[in-house]
GROMACS .gro file of C-alpha atoms in nm:
model
  405
    1MET     CA    1  -0.673  10.357   2.438
    2SER     CA    2  -0.819  10.134   2.710
    3ASP     CA    3  -0.646  10.069   3.041
    4ASN     CA    4  -0.507   9.741   2.903
    5ILE     CA    5  -0.383   9.605   2.573
    6SER     CA    6  -0.387   9.232   2.501
    7LEU     CA    7  -0.142   9.099   2.246
    8LEU     CA    8  -0.185   8.760   2.082
    9HIS     CA    9   0.105   8.518   2.054
   10ILE     CA   10   0.274   8.605   1.723
   11THR     CA   11   0.378   8.284   1.546
   12LYS     CA   12   0.413   8.406   1.186
   13PRO     CA   13   0.723   8.575   1.037
   14VAL     CA   14   0.724   8.942   1.132
   15GLN     CA   15   0.779   9.216   0.882
   16GLY     CA   16   0.696   9.582   0.845
   17THR     CA   17   0.812   9.927   0.746
   18PHE     CA   18   0.788  10.200   1.008
   19GLU     CA   19   0.873  10.567   1.049
   20LEU     CA   20   0.993  10.618   1.405
   21PRO     CA   21   0.955  10.951   1.587
   22LEU     CA   22   1.227  11.213   1.583
   23SER     CA   23   1.475  11.197   1.869
   24LYS     CA   24   1.318  11.374   2.165
   25SER     CA   25   1.665  11.415   2.314
   26MET     CA   26   1.775  11.620   2.014
   27VAL     CA   27   1.441  11.801   1.983
   28ASN     CA   28   1.437  11.905   2.348
   29ARG     CA   29   1.788  12.051   2.328
   30ALA     CA   30   1.708  12.230   2.003
   31LEU     CA   31   1.380  12.365   2.146
   32LEU     CA   32   1.563  12.534   2.432
   33LEU     CA   33   1.821  12.689   2.199
   34ALA     CA   34   1.546  12.809   1.964
   35ALA     CA   35   1.352  12.959   2.256
   36MET     CA   36   1.657  13.167   2.351
   37TYR     CA   37   1.757  13.268   1.998
   38PRO     CA   38   1.516  13.342   1.707
   39GLU     CA   39   1.802  13.272   1.464
   40ILE     CA   40   1.780  12.901   1.550
   41THR     CA   41   1.506  12.677   1.409
   42LEU     CA   42   1.441  12.301   1.396
   43SER     CA   43   1.408  12.074   1.094
   44GLY     CA   44   1.121  11.891   1.261
   45MET     CA   45   0.929  11.838   1.587
   46SER     CA   46   0.894  11.526   1.800
   47THR     CA   47   0.544  11.390   1.864
   48SER     CA   48   0.647  11.278   2.214
   49SER     CA   49   0.451  11.428   2.503
   50ASP     CA   50   0.781  11.529   2.667
   51SER     CA   51   0.869  11.751   2.371
   52VAL     CA   52   0.518  11.890   2.335
   53TYR     CA   53   0.514  11.989   2.703
   54LEU     CA   54   0.860  12.144   2.676
   55GLN     CA   55   0.768  12.351   2.371
   56GLN     CA   56   0.454  12.476   2.543
   57VAL     CA   57   0.625  12.570   2.870
   58LEU     CA   58   0.913  12.744   2.690
   59ASP     CA   59   0.663  12.943   2.484
   60GLY     CA   60   0.476  13.040   2.801
   61TYR     CA   61   0.166  12.872   2.658
   62LEU     CA   62   0.097  12.692   2.988
   63GLY     CA   63   0.104  13.018   3.185
   64ASP     CA   64   0.319  13.117   3.480
   65SER     CA   65   0.229  12.802   3.675
   66ALA     CA   66   0.296  12.513   3.443
   67MET     CA   67   0.238  12.139   3.475
   68VAL     CA   68   0.513  11.980   3.262
   69GLY     CA   69   0.397  11.617   3.256
   70ALA     CA   70   0.623  11.324   3.350
   71GLY     CA   71   0.949  11.416   3.179
   72GLY     CA   72   1.267  11.471   3.375
   73THR     CA   73   1.422  11.643   3.075
   74THR     CA   74   1.120  11.871   3.042
   75LEU     CA   75   1.136  11.989   3.403
   76ARG     CA   76   1.514  12.026   3.416
   77PHE     CA   77   1.550  12.208   3.084
   78ALA     CA   78   1.251  12.435   3.153
   79THR     CA   79   1.393  12.521   3.497
   80ALA     CA   80   1.725  12.628   3.345
   81TYR     CA   81   1.552  12.827   3.071
   82TRP     CA   82   1.324  13.028   3.297
   83ALA     CA   83   1.605  13.085   3.548
   84CYS     CA   84   1.788  13.296   3.287
   85GLN     CA   85   1.486  13.494   3.165
   86GLU     CA   86   1.526  13.826   3.344
   87GLY     CA   87   1.208  13.944   3.515
   88ALA     CA   88   1.013  13.621   3.456
   89GLN     CA   89   0.803  13.459   3.730
   90MET     CA   90   0.737  13.087   3.684
   91GLU     CA   91   0.626  12.788   3.887
   92LEU     CA   92   0.701  12.443   3.745
   93TYR     CA   93   0.571  12.104   3.860
   94GLY     CA   94   0.495  11.764   3.713
   95THR     CA   95   0.337  11.431   3.797
   96GLU     CA   96   0.375  11.298   4.151
   97ARG     CA   97   0.660  11.071   4.038
   98LEU     CA   98   0.837  11.351   3.850
   99ASN     CA   99   0.815  11.588   4.147
  100LYS     CA  100   1.011  11.336   4.353
  101ARG     CA  101   1.283  11.276   4.092
  102PRO     CA  102   1.618  11.444   4.166
  103ILE     CA  103   1.633  11.818   4.094
  104ALA     CA  104   1.839  11.965   4.381
  105PRO     CA  105   2.179  11.938   4.206
  106LEU     CA  106   2.050  12.155   3.922
  107VAL     CA  107   1.877  12.403   4.153
  108ASP     CA  108   2.192  12.438   4.365
  109ALA     CA  109   2.409  12.490   4.055
  110LEU     CA  110   2.174  12.750   3.907
  111ASN     CA  111   2.155  12.944   4.232
  112THR     CA  112   2.533  12.940   4.265
  113LEU     CA  113   2.555  13.088   3.914
  114GLY     CA  114   2.318  13.372   4.005
  115ALA     CA  115   1.967  13.228   3.967
  116SER     CA  116   1.674  13.246   4.207
  117VAL     CA  117   1.506  12.904   4.223
  118SER     CA  118   1.327  12.779   4.535
  119TYR     CA  119   1.102  12.492   4.646
  120THR     CA  120   0.735  12.557   4.717
  121ALA     CA  121   0.668  12.230   4.904
  122ALA     CA  122   0.928  11.970   5.006
  123GLU     CA  123   1.297  12.060   5.002
  124GLY     CA  124   1.472  11.913   4.701
  125GLU     CA  125   1.150  11.844   4.509
  126ALA     CA  126   0.926  12.019   4.258
  127PRO     CA  127   0.714  12.233   4.246
  128LEU     CA  128   0.978  12.500   4.187
  129ARG     CA  129   0.936  12.878   4.204
  130ILE     CA  130   1.164  13.062   3.962
  131GLN     CA  131   1.242  13.433   3.945
  132GLY     CA  132   1.425  13.492   3.619
  133ARG     CA  133   1.755  13.679   3.630
  134ASN     CA  134   2.055  13.758   3.416
  135LEU     CA  135   2.294  13.486   3.526
  136LYS     CA  136   2.651  13.576   3.611
  137GLY     CA  137   2.799  13.236   3.531
  138GLY     CA  138   3.168  13.176   3.592
  139ARG     CA  139   3.340  12.865   3.723
  140LEU     CA  140   3.162  12.582   3.907
  141HIS     CA  141   3.268  12.233   4.018
  142LEU     CA  142   2.984  11.979   4.033
  143GLY     CA  143   3.152  11.674   4.193
  144HIS     CA  144   2.995  11.336   4.113
  145VAL     CA  145   2.691  11.410   3.895
  146SER     CA  146   2.396  11.169   3.912
  147SER     CA  147   2.235  11.275   3.581
  148SER     CA  148   2.389  11.417   3.264
  149GLN     CA  149   2.071  11.625   3.226
  150PHE     CA  150   2.193  11.857   3.502
  151ILE     CA  151   2.509  11.936   3.306
  152THR     CA  152   2.321  11.958   2.975
  153ALA     CA  153   2.070  12.208   3.114
  154LEU     CA  154   2.356  12.435   3.223
  155MET     CA  155   2.538  12.390   2.892
  156LEU     CA  156   2.231  12.494   2.693
  157ILE     CA  157   2.182  12.825   2.875
  158SER     CA  158   2.555  12.897   2.909
  159PRO     CA  159   2.570  13.139   2.610
  160LYS     CA  160   2.343  13.375   2.807
  161MET     CA  161   2.576  13.397   3.108
  162GLU     CA  162   2.763  13.726   3.160
  163GLU     CA  163   3.097  13.562   3.236
  164GLY     CA  164   3.049  13.252   3.023
  165LEU     CA  165   3.064  12.917   3.198
  166HIS     CA  166   3.341  12.681   3.305
  167LEU     CA  167   3.202  12.357   3.451
  168THR     CA  168   3.409  12.073   3.593
  169TRP     CA  169   3.297  11.746   3.750
  170ASP     CA  170   3.445  11.425   3.888
  171SER     CA  171   3.213  11.181   3.709
  172ALA     CA  172   2.890  11.185   3.508
  173PRO     CA  173   2.679  10.911   3.344
  174SER     CA  174   2.543  10.912   2.989
  175GLN     CA  175   2.830  11.117   2.847
  176PRO     CA  176   2.712  11.077   2.483
  177TYR     CA  177   2.427  11.314   2.571
  178LEU     CA  178   2.683  11.578   2.665
  179VAL     CA  179   2.858  11.520   2.332
  180MET     CA  180   2.522  11.566   2.156
  181THR     CA  181   2.461  11.892   2.342
  182ALA     CA  182   2.805  12.028   2.257
  183ALA     CA  183   2.754  11.934   1.891
  184LEU     CA  184   2.425  12.125   1.875
  185LEU     CA  185   2.585  12.428   2.041
  186ARG     CA  186   2.865  12.422   1.784
  187GLU     CA  187   2.616  12.378   1.499
  188SER     CA  188   2.439  12.688   1.636
  189GLY     CA  189   2.759  12.890   1.605
  190PHE     CA  190   2.905  12.871   1.956
  191GLU     CA  191   3.263  12.770   2.030
  192VAL     CA  192   3.273  12.530   2.324
  193LEU     CA  193   3.518  12.294   2.491
  194LEU     CA  194   3.398  11.956   2.616
  195THR     CA  195   3.604  11.678   2.772
  196ALA     CA  196   3.505  11.386   2.994
  197GLU     CA  197   3.525  11.613   3.302
  198GLU     CA  198   3.498  11.971   3.174
  199PHE     CA  199   3.282  12.212   2.974
  200LYS     CA  200   3.380  12.566   2.885
  201ILE     CA  201   3.226  12.849   2.681
  202SER     CA  202   3.353  13.206   2.669
  203ALA     CA  203   3.124  13.505   2.722
  204GLY     CA  204   2.980  13.730   2.452
  205GLN     CA  205   2.920  13.475   2.177
  206GLN     CA  206   2.622  13.502   1.944
  207PRO     CA  207   2.450  13.230   1.740
  208LYS     CA  208   2.436  13.204   1.364
  209LYS     CA  209   2.118  13.165   1.161
  210VAL     CA  210   2.075  12.789   1.136
  211GLU     CA  211   1.819  12.511   1.105
  212LEU     CA  212   1.920  12.226   1.335
  213PHE     CA  213   1.876  11.883   1.176
  214ILE     CA  214   1.686  11.638   1.400
  215GLU     CA  215   1.753  11.266   1.363
  216ARG     CA  216   1.512  10.977   1.408
  217ASP     CA  217   1.514  10.827   1.757
  218TRP     CA  218   1.774  10.555   1.807
  219SER     CA  219   1.648  10.462   2.155
  220ALA     CA  220   1.320  10.351   1.992
  221VAL     CA  221   1.517  10.120   1.760
  222ALA     CA  222   1.594   9.904   2.064
  223PHE     CA  223   1.238   9.772   2.083
  224TRP     CA  224   1.244   9.670   1.716
  225CYS     CA  225   1.577   9.496   1.774
  226GLU     CA  226   1.403   9.313   2.058
  227VAL     CA  227   1.123   9.209   1.821
  228VAL     CA  228   1.372   9.067   1.573
  229ALA     CA  229   1.577   8.892   1.842
  230LEU     CA  230   1.269   8.719   1.988
  231SER     CA  231   1.127   8.615   1.650
  232ASN     CA  232   1.195   8.304   1.444
  233GLU     CA  233   1.196   8.504   1.121
  234ALA     CA  234   1.185   8.882   1.081
  235SER     CA  235   1.249   9.167   0.839
  236ILE     CA  236   1.190   9.520   0.969
  237GLU     CA  237   1.260   9.842   0.779
  238LEU     CA  238   1.297  10.166   0.978
  239LEU     CA  239   1.287  10.476   0.760
  240GLY     CA  240   1.519  10.773   0.787
  241PHE     CA  241   1.830  10.630   0.955
  242LYS     CA  242   2.197  10.653   0.860
  243PRO     CA  243   2.511  10.508   1.020
  244GLU     CA  244   2.646  10.842   1.146
  245SER     CA  245   2.457  10.975   1.449
  246LEU     CA  246   2.491  11.218   1.739
  247GLN     CA  247   2.294  10.974   1.954
  248GLY     CA  248   2.491  10.736   2.175
  249ASP     CA  249   2.201  10.491   2.161
  250SER     CA  250   2.300  10.408   1.802
  251ARG     CA  251   2.523  10.149   1.973
  252VAL     CA  252   2.208   9.939   2.008
  253LEU     CA  253   2.305   9.756   1.689
  254ASP     CA  254   2.631   9.639   1.847
  255TYR     CA  255   2.452   9.506   2.155
  256PHE     CA  256   2.187   9.313   1.960
  257GLU     CA  257   2.407   9.172   1.685
  258PRO     CA  258   2.519   8.868   1.893
  259LEU     CA  259   2.152   8.812   1.984
  260GLY     CA  260   2.052   8.743   1.624
  261VAL     CA  261   1.987   9.088   1.477
  262LYS     CA  262   2.160   9.165   1.149
  263SER     CA  263   2.155   9.534   1.054
  264THR     CA  264   2.224   9.708   0.724
  265PHE     CA  265   2.161  10.055   0.583
  266GLU     CA  266   1.986  10.073   0.245
  267ASN     CA  267   1.855  10.383   0.067
  268GLY     CA  268   1.816  10.587   0.384
  269SER     CA  269   1.659  10.304   0.584
  270LEU     CA  270   1.782  10.077   0.860
  271MET     CA  271   1.709   9.712   0.785
  272LEU     CA  272   1.683   9.465   1.074
  273ILE     CA  273   1.691   9.096   0.977
  274LYS     CA  274   1.679   8.784   1.192
  275LYS     CA  275   1.997   8.579   1.161
  276ALA     CA  276   2.120   8.254   1.310
  277VAL     CA  277   2.370   8.282   1.597
  278LEU     CA  278   2.572   8.042   1.806
  279PRO     CA  279   2.470   8.003   2.172
  280LEU     CA  280   2.633   8.265   2.394
  281GLY     CA  281   2.832   8.156   2.697
  282LYS     CA  282   2.774   8.485   2.880
  283PHE     CA  283   2.673   8.833   2.766
  284THR     CA  284   2.847   9.123   2.942
  285ALA     CA  285   2.809   9.497   2.887
  286ASN     CA  286   2.833   9.832   3.062
  287LEU     CA  287   2.543  10.063   2.978
  288ILE     CA  288   2.663  10.367   3.172
  289SER     CA  289   2.658  10.564   2.846
  290GLU     CA  290   2.334  10.413   2.707
  291PRO     CA  291   2.104  10.335   3.003
  292ASP     CA  292   1.788  10.378   2.794
  293LEU     CA  293   1.877  10.057   2.608
  294ALA     CA  294   1.866   9.847   2.926
  295GLN     CA  295   1.496   9.758   2.926
  296ALA     CA  296   1.488   9.615   2.574
  297LEU     CA  297   1.828   9.448   2.597
  298ILE     CA  298   1.787   9.280   2.936
  299THR     CA  299   1.431   9.168   2.860
  300THR     CA  300   1.566   9.002   2.546
  301LEU     CA  301   1.844   8.830   2.743
  302LEU     CA  302   1.597   8.698   2.999
  303VAL     CA  303   1.351   8.559   2.745
  304THR     CA  304   1.622   8.402   2.527
  305LYS     CA  305   1.784   8.251   2.839
  306VAL     CA  306   2.126   8.404   2.782
  307PRO     CA  307   2.341   8.427   3.099
  308PHE     CA  308   2.444   8.789   3.146
  309GLU     CA  309   2.603   9.050   3.367
  310ILE     CA  310   2.510   9.411   3.285
  311HIS     CA  311   2.669   9.707   3.466
  312GLY     CA  312   2.622  10.084   3.445
  313LEU     CA  313   2.256  10.077   3.552
  314GLN     CA  314   2.275  10.319   3.848
  315THR     CA  315   2.055  10.585   3.685
  316LEU     CA  316   1.768  10.341   3.623
  317LYS     CA  317   1.633  10.360   3.978
  318THR     CA  318   1.535  10.727   3.940
  319LYS     CA  319   1.365  10.709   3.599
  320GLU     CA  320   0.986  10.713   3.548
  321THR     CA  321   0.990  10.400   3.763
  322ASN     CA  322   1.269  10.197   3.923
  323ARG     CA  323   1.363  10.012   3.606
  324ILE     CA  324   1.594   9.766   3.780
  325ALA     CA  325   1.303   9.664   4.004
  326ALA     CA  326   1.082   9.633   3.694
  327LEU     CA  327   1.330   9.390   3.539
  328GLU     CA  328   1.352   9.194   3.865
  329GLN     CA  329   0.970   9.174   3.866
  330LEU     CA  330   0.968   9.045   3.507
  331ALA     CA  331   1.228   8.781   3.593
  332HIS     CA  332   1.027   8.669   3.897
  333THR     CA  333   0.713   8.634   3.685
  334LEU     CA  334   0.902   8.405   3.449
  335GLY     CA  335   1.051   8.203   3.734
  336ILE     CA  336   1.405   8.332   3.678
  337SER     CA  337   1.648   8.416   3.959
  338VAL     CA  338   1.852   8.733   3.908
  339LYS     CA  339   2.107   8.914   4.120
  340SER     CA  340   2.108   9.293   4.141
  341SER     CA  341   2.326   9.561   4.292
  342ARG     CA  342   2.322   9.940   4.292
  343ASP     CA  343   2.444   9.950   3.932
  344SER     CA  344   2.411   9.599   3.789
  345LEU     CA  345   2.186   9.307   3.710
  346ALA     CA  346   2.301   8.951   3.644
  347CYS     CA  347   2.161   8.606   3.573
  348ALA     CA  348   2.371   8.289   3.582
  349ASP     CA  349   2.122   8.016   3.487
  350TYR     CA  350   1.762   7.956   3.385
  351PRO     CA  351   1.479   7.713   3.458
  352ASP     CA  352   1.401   7.451   3.191
  353GLU     CA  353   1.057   7.606   3.147
  354PHE     CA  354   0.919   7.952   3.225
  355THR     CA  355   0.629   7.987   3.466
  356GLY     CA  356   0.323   7.884   3.262
  357GLY     CA  357   0.007   8.061   3.156
  358PRO     CA  358  -0.075   8.392   2.986
  359LYS     CA  359   0.123   8.686   3.120
  360SER     CA  360  -0.017   9.012   3.253
  361TYR     CA  361   0.217   9.302   3.329
  362ASP     CA  362   0.195   9.654   3.465
  363SER     CA  363   0.378   9.920   3.264
  364LEU     CA  364   0.452  10.096   3.597
  365GLU     CA  365   0.384  10.435   3.433
  366ASP     CA  366   0.705  10.396   3.232
  367HIS     CA  367   0.712  10.418   2.853
  368ARG     CA  368   1.025  10.206   2.812
  369VAL     CA  369   0.890   9.933   3.040
  370ALA     CA  370   0.567   9.917   2.834
  371MET     CA  371   0.750   9.899   2.500
  372SER     CA  372   0.994   9.634   2.623
  373LEU     CA  373   0.705   9.410   2.730
  374ALA     CA  374   0.525   9.413   2.393
  375PRO     CA  375   0.779   9.190   2.208
  376LEU     CA  376   0.720   8.917   2.467
  377SER     CA  377   0.417   8.834   2.252
  378LEU     CA  378   0.664   8.670   2.012
  379ARG     CA  379   0.687   8.397   2.278
  380PHE     CA  380   0.345   8.396   2.454
  381PRO     CA  381   0.023   8.604   2.485
  382VAL     CA  382   0.072   8.924   2.684
  383THR     CA  383  -0.157   9.178   2.849
  384ILE     CA  384  -0.008   9.516   2.942
  385LYS     CA  385  -0.168   9.762   3.182
  386ASP     CA  386  -0.166  10.137   3.106
  387PRO     CA  387  -0.025  10.111   2.753
  388SER     CA  388  -0.083  10.482   2.681
  389VAL     CA  389   0.239  10.571   2.869
  390VAL     CA  390   0.428  10.520   2.541
  391ALA     CA  391   0.309  10.870   2.439
  392LYS     CA  392   0.597  11.005   2.644
  393SER     CA  393   0.845  10.916   2.369
  394TYR     CA  394   0.679  10.709   2.093
  395PRO     CA  395   0.304  10.782   2.058
  396GLU     CA  396   0.274  10.571   1.742
  397PHE     CA  397   0.419  10.258   1.902
  398TRP     CA  398   0.101  10.056   1.946
  399ASN     CA  399  -0.024  10.145   1.599
  400HIS     CA  400   0.306  10.017   1.461
  401PHE     CA  401   0.338   9.711   1.683
  402THR     CA  402  -0.015   9.580   1.632
  403GLN     CA  403   0.055   9.565   1.257
  404LEU     CA  404   0.263   9.257   1.345
  405GLN     CA  405  -0.036   9.081   1.503
   0.00000   0.00000   0.00000
């Protein structure tokens, strides 16, 4: 794909049937469990570059000095995995942006539990040098945790620890991802305890022979909800979805329903239909448990001129880009004034008309930013720089989206 993609203004009714990728969140957790235990297999594999990198680094395919791409999950899960592989020698690093994303809380926790992980360049940043050991485990208090991925990485390798693992913490974002991890551990045959501030697994447990079922990706549904919300008439069918899900992002339907998106489940598909809605006085939400929905949801609110106040966004600043800043930049381009804080974004009123002319946007090396910008073409022509970043989670996105053109 070229360095830019130009999307025409879509004025016709939008319709289509699409098969979204498997959840990379579920795949990545299952990959780590399968790498530790041959009894565990997966029902399918994600096409996302994050999952492909993770599978390759867990298999040792990338060698003992591995570049893991741009995925925070990939680096954090791979670090935990190699830390508990006795006798292994591994160096892990990623893109320049990934190397600067937070990793110290996980490294500190692993080393406290008996690992040997060190920094080869700047303190607190990848590249990491790992000498695999049998981890002792035991009890560890983590305090206020900035990313649920740190807890998840420890949960996934906890069955290998000599004394089991008893984690406690004061607070952690994105708790549905911890629930997903615990569910996959239980499905694999392990007995675990998980509460809002505690995880516990006893030592000596073994897995059962199982094929872990991988769901379609609910976080990708958000961008199709955005399409429907910004359209005048729409009917989108997404194959392979059911109401029950381990993914917290399945709440996307609740967030978009008042914005004109009617959802139903029919014959194993999720149907998204445009519906009429009354004007909203103010839209409020807390996305602390579903931060990956923020880009699609807030972009929709801005373009439909709905006053809003969204909280729970504190993890967005340390994603592939600063996603709060990306939303502020979008608002500025449209001539909209927004107010931001460490964990929130709000807009009280809108101009009568958006800033005129065709719009050109930078994806900022972030897959969710790129995908959230595409539906703007339901309102005006859009050009997006570096569209290939969607490969991180949804490689088929542009092939699917351009079918609407």
